[in-house]
PDB file of C-alpha atoms and ligand atoms in Angstrom:
ATOM      1  CA  UNK A  72     -22.915  -7.779  15.497  1.00  0.00           C
ATOM      2  CA  UNK A  73     -22.963  -7.532  11.713  1.00  0.00           C
ATOM      3  CA  UNK A  74     -23.476 -10.785   9.863  1.00  0.00           C
ATOM      4  CA  UNK A  75     -21.044  -9.906   7.100  1.00  0.00           C
ATOM      5  CA  UNK A  76     -17.635  -8.397   7.776  1.00  0.00           C
ATOM      6  CA  UNK A  77     -17.065  -4.903   6.476  1.00  0.00           C
ATOM      7  CA  UNK A  78     -14.510  -4.946   3.665  1.00  0.00           C
ATOM      8  CA  UNK A  79     -11.900  -2.172   3.669  1.00  0.00           C
ATOM      9  CA  UNK A  80     -10.620  -1.744   0.129  1.00  0.00           C
ATOM     10  CA  UNK A  81      -7.464   0.233  -0.667  1.00  0.00           C
ATOM     11  CA  UNK A  82      -7.368   1.083  -4.355  1.00  0.00           C
ATOM     12  CA  UNK A  83      -3.839   1.080  -5.797  1.00  0.00           C
ATOM     13  CA  UNK A  84      -2.062   2.199  -2.605  1.00  0.00           C
ATOM     14  CA  UNK A  85       1.495   3.359  -3.203  1.00  0.00           C
ATOM     15  CA  UNK A  86       3.003   3.670   0.257  1.00  0.00           C
ATOM     16  CA  UNK A  87       3.693   0.508   2.277  1.00  0.00           C
ATOM     17  CA  UNK A  88       3.569   2.498   5.498  1.00  0.00           C
ATOM     18  CA  UNK A  89      -0.012   3.496   4.784  1.00  0.00           C
ATOM     19  CA  UNK A  90      -1.015  -0.090   4.080  1.00  0.00           C
ATOM     20  CA  UNK A  91       0.474  -1.200   7.392  1.00  0.00           C
ATOM     21  CA  UNK A  92      -1.120   1.693   9.251  1.00  0.00           C
ATOM     22  CA  UNK A  93      -4.482   0.948   7.638  1.00  0.00           C
ATOM     23  CA  UNK A  94      -4.286  -2.658   8.859  1.00  0.00           C
ATOM     24  CA  UNK A  95      -3.618  -1.348  12.347  1.00  0.00           C
ATOM     25  CA  UNK A  96      -6.453   1.178  12.083  1.00  0.00           C
ATOM     26  CA  UNK A  97      -9.042  -1.421  11.191  1.00  0.00           C
ATOM     27  CA  UNK A  98      -7.870  -3.975  13.767  1.00  0.00           C
ATOM     28  CA  UNK A  99      -7.980  -1.427  16.590  1.00  0.00           C
ATOM     29  CA  UNK A 100     -11.655  -0.919  15.774  1.00  0.00           C
ATOM     30  CA  UNK A 101     -12.439  -4.633  15.678  1.00  0.00           C
ATOM     31  CA  UNK A 102     -12.377  -5.217  11.903  1.00  0.00           C
ATOM     32  CA  UNK A 103     -10.111  -7.504   9.936  1.00  0.00           C
ATOM     33  CA  UNK A 104     -10.936  -7.628   6.233  1.00  0.00           C
ATOM     34  CA  UNK A 105      -8.440  -5.693   4.145  1.00  0.00           C
ATOM     35  CA  UNK A 106      -8.376  -5.887   0.352  1.00  0.00           C
ATOM     36  CA  UNK A 107      -5.665  -4.292  -1.796  1.00  0.00           C
ATOM     37  CA  UNK A 108      -6.462  -3.520  -5.413  1.00  0.00           C
ATOM     38  CA  UNK A 109      -3.423  -3.634  -7.666  1.00  0.00           C
ATOM     39  CA  UNK A 110      -1.073  -2.232  -4.997  1.00  0.00           C
ATOM     40  CA  UNK A 111       1.898  -0.253  -6.270  1.00  0.00           C
ATOM     41  CA  UNK A 112       3.981  -1.254  -3.247  1.00  0.00           C
ATOM     42  CA  UNK A 113       5.184  -4.389  -1.488  1.00  0.00           C
ATOM     43  CA  UNK A 114       4.103  -5.580   1.915  1.00  0.00           C
ATOM     44  CA  UNK A 115       7.624  -4.869   3.121  1.00  0.00           C
ATOM     45  CA  UNK A 116       9.369  -4.154   6.393  1.00  0.00           C
ATOM     46  CA  UNK A 117       7.919  -0.652   6.534  1.00  0.00           C
ATOM     47  CA  UNK A 118       4.387  -1.987   6.124  1.00  0.00           C
ATOM     48  CA  UNK A 119       4.991  -4.625   8.794  1.00  0.00           C
ATOM     49  CA  UNK A 120       6.449  -2.110  11.202  1.00  0.00           C
ATOM     50  CA  UNK A 121       3.554   0.309  10.745  1.00  0.00           C
ATOM     51  CA  UNK A 122       0.996  -2.450  11.202  1.00  0.00           C
ATOM     52  CA  UNK A 123       2.434  -3.056  14.665  1.00  0.00           C
ATOM     53  CA  UNK A 124       0.222  -5.630  16.395  1.00  0.00           C
ATOM     54  CA  UNK A 125      -2.017  -5.944  13.336  1.00  0.00           C
ATOM     55  CA  UNK A 126       0.423  -8.076  11.369  1.00  0.00           C
ATOM     56  CA  UNK A 127      -2.234 -10.793  11.119  1.00  0.00           C
ATOM     57  CA  UNK A 128      -4.618  -8.396   9.351  1.00  0.00           C
ATOM     58  CA  UNK A 129      -1.844  -7.128   7.090  1.00  0.00           C
ATOM     59  CA  UNK A 130      -0.620 -10.569   6.092  1.00  0.00           C
ATOM     60  CA  UNK A 131      -4.105 -11.891   5.445  1.00  0.00           C
ATOM     61  CA  UNK A 132      -4.970  -8.924   3.188  1.00  0.00           C
ATOM     62  CA  UNK A 133      -6.392 -10.135  -0.092  1.00  0.00           C
ATOM     63  CA  UNK A 134      -4.664  -8.751  -3.195  1.00  0.00           C
ATOM     64  CA  UNK A 135      -6.830  -8.442  -6.311  1.00  0.00           C
ATOM     65  CA  UNK A 136      -6.339  -6.994  -9.776  1.00  0.00           C
ATOM     66  CA  UNK A 137      -9.410  -4.808 -10.155  1.00  0.00           C
ATOM     67  CA  UNK A 138     -11.950  -2.916  -8.110  1.00  0.00           C
ATOM     68  CA  UNK A 139     -14.653  -5.178  -9.534  1.00  0.00           C
ATOM     69  CA  UNK A 140     -12.873  -8.164  -7.944  1.00  0.00           C
ATOM     70  CA  UNK A 141     -12.615  -6.339  -4.629  1.00  0.00           C
ATOM     71  CA  UNK A 142     -16.304  -5.495  -4.395  1.00  0.00           C
ATOM     72  CA  UNK A 143     -17.597  -8.700  -5.934  1.00  0.00           C
ATOM     73  CA  UNK A 144     -20.746  -9.912  -4.171  1.00  0.00           C
ATOM     74  CA  UNK A 145     -21.248  -6.679  -2.236  1.00  0.00           C
ATOM     75  CA  UNK A 146     -24.702  -5.181  -1.827  1.00  0.00           C
ATOM     76  CA  UNK A 147     -23.492  -1.734  -0.807  1.00  0.00           C
ATOM     77  CA  UNK A 148     -20.297   0.037  -1.804  1.00  0.00           C
ATOM     78  CA  UNK A 149     -19.121   3.358  -0.444  1.00  0.00           C
ATOM     79  CA  UNK A 150     -16.325   5.432  -1.939  1.00  0.00           C
ATOM     80  CA  UNK A 151     -14.353   7.908   0.127  1.00  0.00           C
ATOM     81  CA  UNK A 152     -13.121  11.164  -1.263  1.00  0.00           C
ATOM     82  CA  UNK A 153     -11.274  14.194  -0.045  1.00  0.00           C
ATOM     83  CA  UNK A 154     -13.068  16.417  -2.491  1.00  0.00           C
ATOM     84  CA  UNK A 155     -16.552  16.945  -3.701  1.00  0.00           C
ATOM     85  CA  UNK A 156     -17.461  15.914  -7.215  1.00  0.00           C
ATOM     86  CA  UNK A 157     -18.766  18.014 -10.024  1.00  0.00           C
ATOM     87  CA  UNK A 158     -21.482  15.513 -10.810  1.00  0.00           C
ATOM     88  CA  UNK A 159     -22.654  15.280  -7.244  1.00  0.00           C
ATOM     89  CA  UNK A 160     -22.867  11.704  -5.992  1.00  0.00           C
ATOM     90  CA  UNK A 161     -25.093  10.893  -3.018  1.00  0.00           C
ATOM     91  CA  UNK A 162     -22.919  12.124  -0.184  1.00  0.00           C
ATOM     92  CA  UNK A 163     -22.906  10.838   3.380  1.00  0.00           C
ATOM     93  CA  UNK A 164     -20.915  11.996   6.342  1.00  0.00           C
ATOM     94  CA  UNK A 165     -18.900   9.311   8.145  1.00  0.00           C
ATOM     95  CA  UNK A 166     -21.544   8.799  10.825  1.00  0.00           C
ATOM     96  CA  UNK A 167     -24.446   8.421   8.410  1.00  0.00           C
ATOM     97  CA  UNK A 168     -22.291   6.182   6.285  1.00  0.00           C
ATOM     98  CA  UNK A 169     -21.395   3.945   9.210  1.00  0.00           C
ATOM     99  CA  UNK A 170     -25.049   3.479  10.148  1.00  0.00           C
ATOM    100  CA  UNK A 171     -25.932   2.553   6.561  1.00  0.00           C
ATOM    101  CA  UNK A 172     -22.979   0.234   6.200  1.00  0.00           C
ATOM    102  CA  UNK A 173     -23.759  -1.669   9.370  1.00  0.00           C
ATOM    103  CA  UNK A 174     -27.445  -1.941   8.449  1.00  0.00           C
ATOM    104  CA  UNK A 175     -26.611  -3.155   4.944  1.00  0.00           C
ATOM    105  CA  UNK A 176     -24.031  -5.654   6.185  1.00  0.00           C
ATOM    106  CA  UNK A 177     -26.766  -7.746   7.733  1.00  0.00           C
ATOM    107  CA  UNK A 178     -27.897  -8.642   4.192  1.00  0.00           C
ATOM    108  CA  UNK A 179     -24.797  -8.774   2.015  1.00  0.00           C
ATOM    109  CA  UNK A 180     -21.095  -7.918   2.270  1.00  0.00           C
ATOM    110  CA  UNK A 181     -20.317  -4.224   2.101  1.00  0.00           C
ATOM    111  CA  UNK A 182     -17.164  -2.404   1.039  1.00  0.00           C
ATOM    112  CA  UNK A 183     -15.607   0.947   1.816  1.00  0.00           C
ATOM    113  CA  UNK A 184     -13.196   1.997  -0.882  1.00  0.00           C
ATOM    114  CA  UNK A 185     -10.227   4.315  -0.334  1.00  0.00           C
ATOM    115  CA  UNK A 186      -8.249   5.947  -3.120  1.00  0.00           C
ATOM    116  CA  UNK A 187      -4.542   6.120  -3.805  1.00  0.00           C
ATOM    117  CA  UNK A 188      -2.465   8.678  -1.927  1.00  0.00           C
ATOM    118  CA  UNK A 189      -2.018  10.989  -4.885  1.00  0.00           C
ATOM    119  CA  UNK A 190      -4.755  10.209  -7.323  1.00  0.00           C
ATOM    120  CA  UNK A 191      -7.641   9.378  -4.990  1.00  0.00           C
ATOM    121  CA  UNK A 192     -10.581   7.671  -6.673  1.00  0.00           C
ATOM    122  CA  UNK A 193     -11.383   8.661 -10.228  1.00  0.00           C
ATOM    123  CA  UNK A 194     -14.886   8.839 -11.645  1.00  0.00           C
ATOM    124  CA  UNK A 195     -14.440   5.351 -13.060  1.00  0.00           C
ATOM    125  CA  UNK A 196     -14.189   3.943  -9.532  1.00  0.00           C
ATOM    126  CA  UNK A 197     -16.840   6.248  -8.121  1.00  0.00           C
ATOM    127  CA  UNK A 198     -19.228   4.990 -10.772  1.00  0.00           C
ATOM    128  CA  UNK A 199     -19.204   1.652  -8.978  1.00  0.00           C
ATOM    129  CA  UNK A 200     -20.133   3.153  -5.624  1.00  0.00           C
ATOM    130  CA  UNK A 201     -23.601   3.636  -4.168  1.00  0.00           C
ATOM    131  CA  UNK A 202     -22.545   6.654  -2.167  1.00  0.00           C
ATOM    132  CA  UNK A 203     -19.635   8.911  -1.424  1.00  0.00           C
ATOM    133  CA  UNK A 204     -18.252   9.728   2.002  1.00  0.00           C
ATOM    134  CA  UNK A 205     -16.462  12.931   2.699  1.00  0.00           C
ATOM    135  CA  UNK A 206     -14.831  13.462   6.077  1.00  0.00           C
ATOM    136  CA  UNK A 207     -15.641  17.065   6.937  1.00  0.00           C
ATOM    137  CA  UNK A 208     -12.379  18.926   6.944  1.00  0.00           C
ATOM    138  CA  UNK A 209     -10.689  22.219   6.137  1.00  0.00           C
ATOM    139  CA  UNK A 210     -12.068  23.173   2.705  1.00  0.00           C
ATOM    140  CA  UNK A 211      -8.673  24.586   1.813  1.00  0.00           C
ATOM    141  CA  UNK A 212      -6.780  21.457   2.871  1.00  0.00           C
ATOM    142  CA  UNK A 213      -9.100  18.510   3.041  1.00  0.00           C
ATOM    143  CA  UNK A 214      -6.853  15.641   2.035  1.00  0.00           C
ATOM    144  CA  UNK A 215      -6.292  13.332   5.004  1.00  0.00           C
ATOM    145  CA  UNK A 216      -3.548  10.762   5.125  1.00  0.00           C
ATOM    146  CA  UNK A 217      -4.958   7.514   3.695  1.00  0.00           C
ATOM    147  CA  UNK A 218      -4.588   5.467   6.899  1.00  0.00           C
ATOM    148  CA  UNK A 219      -6.118   8.263   8.932  1.00  0.00           C
ATOM    149  CA  UNK A 220      -9.154   8.310   6.677  1.00  0.00           C
ATOM    150  CA  UNK A 221      -9.404   4.543   7.237  1.00  0.00           C
ATOM    151  CA  UNK A 222      -9.147   5.110  10.979  1.00  0.00           C
ATOM    152  CA  UNK A 223     -11.982   7.620  11.039  1.00  0.00           C
ATOM    153  CA  UNK A 224     -14.290   5.374   9.056  1.00  0.00           C
ATOM    154  CA  UNK A 225     -13.417   2.338  11.188  1.00  0.00           C
ATOM    155  CA  UNK A 226     -14.041   4.307  14.357  1.00  0.00           C
ATOM    156  CA  UNK A 227     -17.479   5.387  13.196  1.00  0.00           C
ATOM    157  CA  UNK A 228     -18.267   1.821  12.216  1.00  0.00           C
ATOM    158  CA  UNK A 229     -17.304   0.629  15.671  1.00  0.00           C
ATOM    159  CA  UNK A 230     -19.865   2.980  17.172  1.00  0.00           C
ATOM    160  CA  UNK A 231     -22.506   2.177  14.638  1.00  0.00           C
ATOM    161  CA  UNK A 232     -22.091  -1.528  15.230  1.00  0.00           C
ATOM    162  CA  UNK A 233     -22.787  -1.043  18.905  1.00  0.00           C
ATOM    163  CA  UNK A 234     -26.194   0.514  18.374  1.00  0.00           C
ATOM    164  CA  UNK A 235     -29.322  -0.969  16.910  1.00  0.00           C
ATOM    165  CA  UNK A 236     -29.171  -0.888  13.160  1.00  0.00           C
ATOM    166  CA  UNK A 237     -32.083   0.366  11.089  1.00  0.00           C
ATOM    167  CA  UNK A 238     -34.810  -2.221  10.669  1.00  0.00           C
ATOM    168  CA  UNK A 239     -34.430  -3.967   7.334  1.00  0.00           C
ATOM    169  CA  UNK A 240     -37.225  -5.144   5.105  1.00  0.00           C
ATOM    170  CA  UNK A 241     -36.863  -8.927   5.314  1.00  0.00           C
ATOM    171  CA  UNK A 242     -38.125  -9.330   1.733  1.00  0.00           C
ATOM    172  CA  UNK A 243     -35.652  -6.884   0.233  1.00  0.00           C
ATOM    173  CA  UNK A 244     -32.251  -8.323  -0.607  1.00  0.00           C
ATOM    174  CA  UNK A 245     -29.911  -5.773  -2.184  1.00  0.00           C
ATOM    175  CA  UNK A 246     -28.813  -6.533  -5.721  1.00  0.00           C
ATOM    176  CA  UNK A 247     -25.170  -7.524  -6.104  1.00  0.00           C
ATOM    177  CA  UNK A 248     -22.807  -5.119  -7.825  1.00  0.00           C
ATOM    178  CA  UNK A 249     -22.155  -7.617 -10.622  1.00  0.00           C
ATOM    179  CA  UNK A 250     -25.866  -7.863 -11.420  1.00  0.00           C
ATOM    180  CA  UNK A 251     -26.203  -4.089 -11.306  1.00  0.00           C
ATOM    181  CA  UNK A 252     -23.343  -3.773 -13.828  1.00  0.00           C
ATOM    182  CA  UNK A 253     -25.161  -6.176 -16.157  1.00  0.00           C
ATOM    183  CA  UNK A 254     -28.253  -4.012 -15.836  1.00  0.00           C
ATOM    184  CA  UNK A 255     -26.267  -0.893 -16.804  1.00  0.00           C
ATOM    185  CA  UNK A 256     -24.924  -2.694 -19.858  1.00  0.00           C
ATOM    186  CA  UNK A 257     -28.443  -3.779 -20.788  1.00  0.00           C
ATOM    187  CA  UNK A 258     -29.761  -0.251 -20.250  1.00  0.00           C
ATOM    188  CA  UNK A 259     -27.013   1.269 -22.369  1.00  0.00           C
ATOM    189  CA  UNK A 260     -27.657  -1.184 -25.216  1.00  0.00           C
ATOM    190  CA  UNK A 261     -31.365  -0.440 -25.075  1.00  0.00           C
ATOM    191  CA  UNK A 262     -30.802   3.313 -25.058  1.00  0.00           C
ATOM    192  CA  UNK A 263     -28.497   3.108 -28.051  1.00  0.00           C
ATOM    193  CA  UNK A 264     -30.878   0.893 -30.017  1.00  0.00           C
ATOM    194  CA  UNK A 265     -33.774   3.247 -29.255  1.00  0.00           C
ATOM    195  CA  UNK A 266     -31.731   6.248 -30.432  1.00  0.00           C
ATOM    196  CA  UNK A 267     -32.011   8.044 -27.090  1.00  0.00           C
ATOM    197  CA  UNK A 268     -28.299   7.615 -26.436  1.00  0.00           C
ATOM    198  CA  UNK A 269     -26.063   8.603 -29.308  1.00  0.00           C
ATOM    199  CA  UNK A 270     -22.702   6.880 -28.920  1.00  0.00           C
ATOM    200  CA  UNK A 271     -20.936   9.751 -30.693  1.00  0.00           C
ATOM    201  CA  UNK A 272     -22.553  12.278 -28.338  1.00  0.00           C
ATOM    202  CA  UNK A 273     -23.214  10.437 -25.070  1.00  0.00           C
ATOM    203  CA  UNK A 274     -22.960  13.530 -22.871  1.00  0.00           C
ATOM    204  CA  UNK A 275     -23.018  12.279 -19.298  1.00  0.00           C
ATOM    205  CA  UNK A 276     -26.162  10.242 -19.722  1.00  0.00           C
ATOM    206  CA  UNK A 277     -24.864   6.902 -18.426  1.00  0.00           C
ATOM    207  CA  UNK A 278     -23.116   8.555 -15.494  1.00  0.00           C
ATOM    208  CA  UNK A 279     -26.300  10.369 -14.576  1.00  0.00           C
ATOM    209  CA  UNK A 280     -28.343   7.212 -14.857  1.00  0.00           C
ATOM    210  CA  UNK A 281     -25.802   5.352 -12.741  1.00  0.00           C
ATOM    211  CA  UNK A 282     -26.096   8.055 -10.155  1.00  0.00           C
ATOM    212  CA  UNK A 283     -29.860   7.710 -10.198  1.00  0.00           C
ATOM    213  CA  UNK A 284     -29.894   3.942  -9.810  1.00  0.00           C
ATOM    214  CA  UNK A 285     -26.942   3.771  -7.426  1.00  0.00           C
ATOM    215  CA  UNK A 286     -28.799   6.202  -5.204  1.00  0.00           C
ATOM    216  CA  UNK A 287     -31.884   4.030  -5.349  1.00  0.00           C
ATOM    217  CA  UNK A 288     -29.889   0.947  -4.285  1.00  0.00           C
ATOM    218  CA  UNK A 289     -32.013  -1.514  -6.199  1.00  0.00           C
ATOM    219  CA  UNK A 290     -32.931  -4.753  -4.541  1.00  0.00           C
ATOM    220  CA  UNK A 291     -32.904  -8.047  -6.415  1.00  0.00           C
ATOM    221  CA  UNK A 292     -36.563  -7.959  -7.318  1.00  0.00           C
ATOM    222  CA  UNK A 293     -36.456  -4.326  -8.506  1.00  0.00           C
ATOM    223  CA  UNK A 294     -33.476  -5.160 -10.670  1.00  0.00           C
ATOM    224  CA  UNK A 295     -35.374  -8.015 -12.294  1.00  0.00           C
ATOM    225  CA  UNK A 296     -38.291  -5.685 -12.945  1.00  0.00           C
ATOM    226  CA  UNK A 297     -36.011  -3.132 -14.625  1.00  0.00           C
ATOM    227  CA  UNK A 298     -34.451  -5.764 -16.838  1.00  0.00           C
ATOM    228  CA  UNK A 299     -37.850  -7.179 -17.661  1.00  0.00           C
ATOM    229  CA  UNK A 300     -39.060  -3.704 -18.655  1.00  0.00           C
ATOM    230  CA  UNK A 301     -36.050  -3.183 -20.929  1.00  0.00           C
ATOM    231  CA  UNK A 302     -36.613  -6.514 -22.593  1.00  0.00           C
ATOM    232  CA  UNK A 303     -40.338  -5.940 -23.043  1.00  0.00           C
ATOM    233  CA  UNK A 304     -39.893  -2.425 -24.435  1.00  0.00           C
ATOM    234  CA  UNK A 305     -37.409  -3.837 -26.928  1.00  0.00           C
ATOM    235  CA  UNK A 306     -40.524  -5.471 -28.300  1.00  0.00           C
ATOM    236  CA  UNK A 307     -41.327  -9.055 -28.893  1.00  0.00           C
ATOM    237  CA  UNK A 308     -37.914  -9.965 -30.237  1.00  0.00           C
ATOM    238  CA  UNK A 309     -37.407 -12.281 -27.335  1.00  0.00           C
ATOM    239  CA  UNK A 310     -35.622 -11.801 -24.092  1.00  0.00           C
ATOM    240  CA  UNK A 311     -32.237 -10.203 -23.790  1.00  0.00           C
ATOM    241  CA  UNK A 312     -29.962 -13.228 -23.569  1.00  0.00           C
ATOM    242  CA  UNK A 313     -28.232 -11.754 -20.536  1.00  0.00           C
ATOM    243  CA  UNK A 314     -31.483 -10.923 -18.751  1.00  0.00           C
ATOM    244  CA  UNK A 315     -32.607 -12.961 -15.755  1.00  0.00           C
ATOM    245  CA  UNK A 316     -36.199 -13.964 -15.022  1.00  0.00           C
ATOM    246  CA  UNK A 317     -38.138 -10.843 -15.857  1.00  0.00           C
ATOM    247  CA  UNK A 318     -41.139 -11.132 -13.595  1.00  0.00           C
ATOM    248  CA  UNK A 319     -39.311  -9.687 -10.593  1.00  0.00           C
ATOM    249  CA  UNK A 320     -41.311 -12.087  -8.515  1.00  0.00           C
ATOM    250  CA  UNK A 321     -44.325  -9.823  -8.980  1.00  0.00           C
ATOM    251  CA  UNK A 322     -46.466 -12.161 -11.023  1.00  0.00           C
TER     252      UNK A 322
HETATM  253  N1  SAH B 629      -5.261  13.959  -3.977  1.00  0.00           N
HETATM  254  C1  SAH B 629      -6.198  12.952  -3.648  1.00  0.00           C
HETATM  255  C2  SAH B 629      -6.128  12.686  -2.170  1.00  0.00           C
HETATM  256  C3  SAH B 629      -6.107  11.278  -1.890  1.00  0.00           C
HETATM  257  S1  SAH B 629      -5.925  10.989  -0.171  1.00  0.00           S
HETATM  258  C4  SAH B 629      -7.595  13.418  -4.026  1.00  0.00           C
HETATM  259  O1  SAH B 629      -7.738  14.568  -4.302  1.00  0.00           O
HETATM  260  O2  SAH B 629      -8.551  12.638  -4.013  1.00  0.00           O
HETATM  261  C5  SAH B 629      -6.108   9.235  -0.190  1.00  0.00           C
HETATM  262  C6  SAH B 629      -7.467   8.718   0.163  1.00  0.00           C
HETATM  263  O3  SAH B 629      -7.760   8.983   1.537  1.00  0.00           O
HETATM  264  C7  SAH B 629      -8.616   9.311  -0.605  1.00  0.00           C
HETATM  265  O4  SAH B 629      -8.748   8.761  -1.884  1.00  0.00           O
HETATM  266  C8  SAH B 629      -9.773   8.928   0.302  1.00  0.00           C
HETATM  267  O5  SAH B 629     -10.040   7.551   0.143  1.00  0.00           O
HETATM  268  C9  SAH B 629      -9.158   9.159   1.673  1.00  0.00           C
HETATM  269  N2  SAH B 629      -9.403  10.536   2.152  1.00  0.00           N
HETATM  270  C10 SAH B 629      -8.491  11.507   2.334  1.00  0.00           C
HETATM  271  N3  SAH B 629      -9.097  12.633   2.784  1.00  0.00           N
HETATM  272  C11 SAH B 629     -10.401  12.347   2.907  1.00  0.00           C
HETATM  273  C12 SAH B 629     -11.563  13.089   3.336  1.00  0.00           C
HETATM  274  N4  SAH B 629     -11.492  14.359   3.737  1.00  0.00           N
HETATM  275  N5  SAH B 629     -12.753  12.448   3.336  1.00  0.00           N
HETATM  276  C13 SAH B 629     -12.868  11.160   2.926  1.00  0.00           C
HETATM  277  N6  SAH B 629     -11.814  10.420   2.520  1.00  0.00           N
HETATM  278  C14 SAH B 629     -10.604  11.001   2.510  1.00  0.00           C
END
């Protein structure tokens, strides 16, 4: 059994029926944590009806204003998408994703993020995800109903939870998303100051670097090392005020 519950995050859902059906989907698979980011619909009679016997999950859904709030404290965040991205993000299939999610949930909370019915997840949301999950489907018509995508992921998680999860390095605690965001801000400042990143011509540098580090899934000590390196390369002018202890526990 996972130590931390898996968080199912619906980003700006618009249809109450889908929210209700998503609550039902996760409860049928033994999960209960539903988070709604800035929903564009009420938890109304339609939502209640579609949740059926999962009214408890629906009514205890947490409503938050931003994706950052929804994934706060998580060590692993997966975004789901019905299409492949131009700037390819690390992509998992639902089964691989479920195994990783269950393994990671023994260390820190994890979140699976689902996009709005029409818009899906934009790059801004994907930039906060460690990996992308695509449910293999008809390439000419790959957009599943939101609640059905939730159902497939929850089903795979149910299976993955039943089997032994990958052994975890006991000394490696994944960095929290908030700390990783601070690192990206630090990195961007350092790149601008050094002249490597030109704010008037940024290309896709920060997105590419995010992809690199999100793929690496830094642990807490690696993150400290990276921030320590940035501070040291900035040269003697003292530590970045936002930087944590820079030794990374290596000294
Ligand atoms: N037009 C939107 C479709 C959104 S469907 C788009 O192009 O992205 C609503 C949500 O259901 C998606 O954001 C995703 O979270 C999930 N979803 C739908 N089809 C999916 C698929 N094939 N694989 C993974 N997630 C899918």
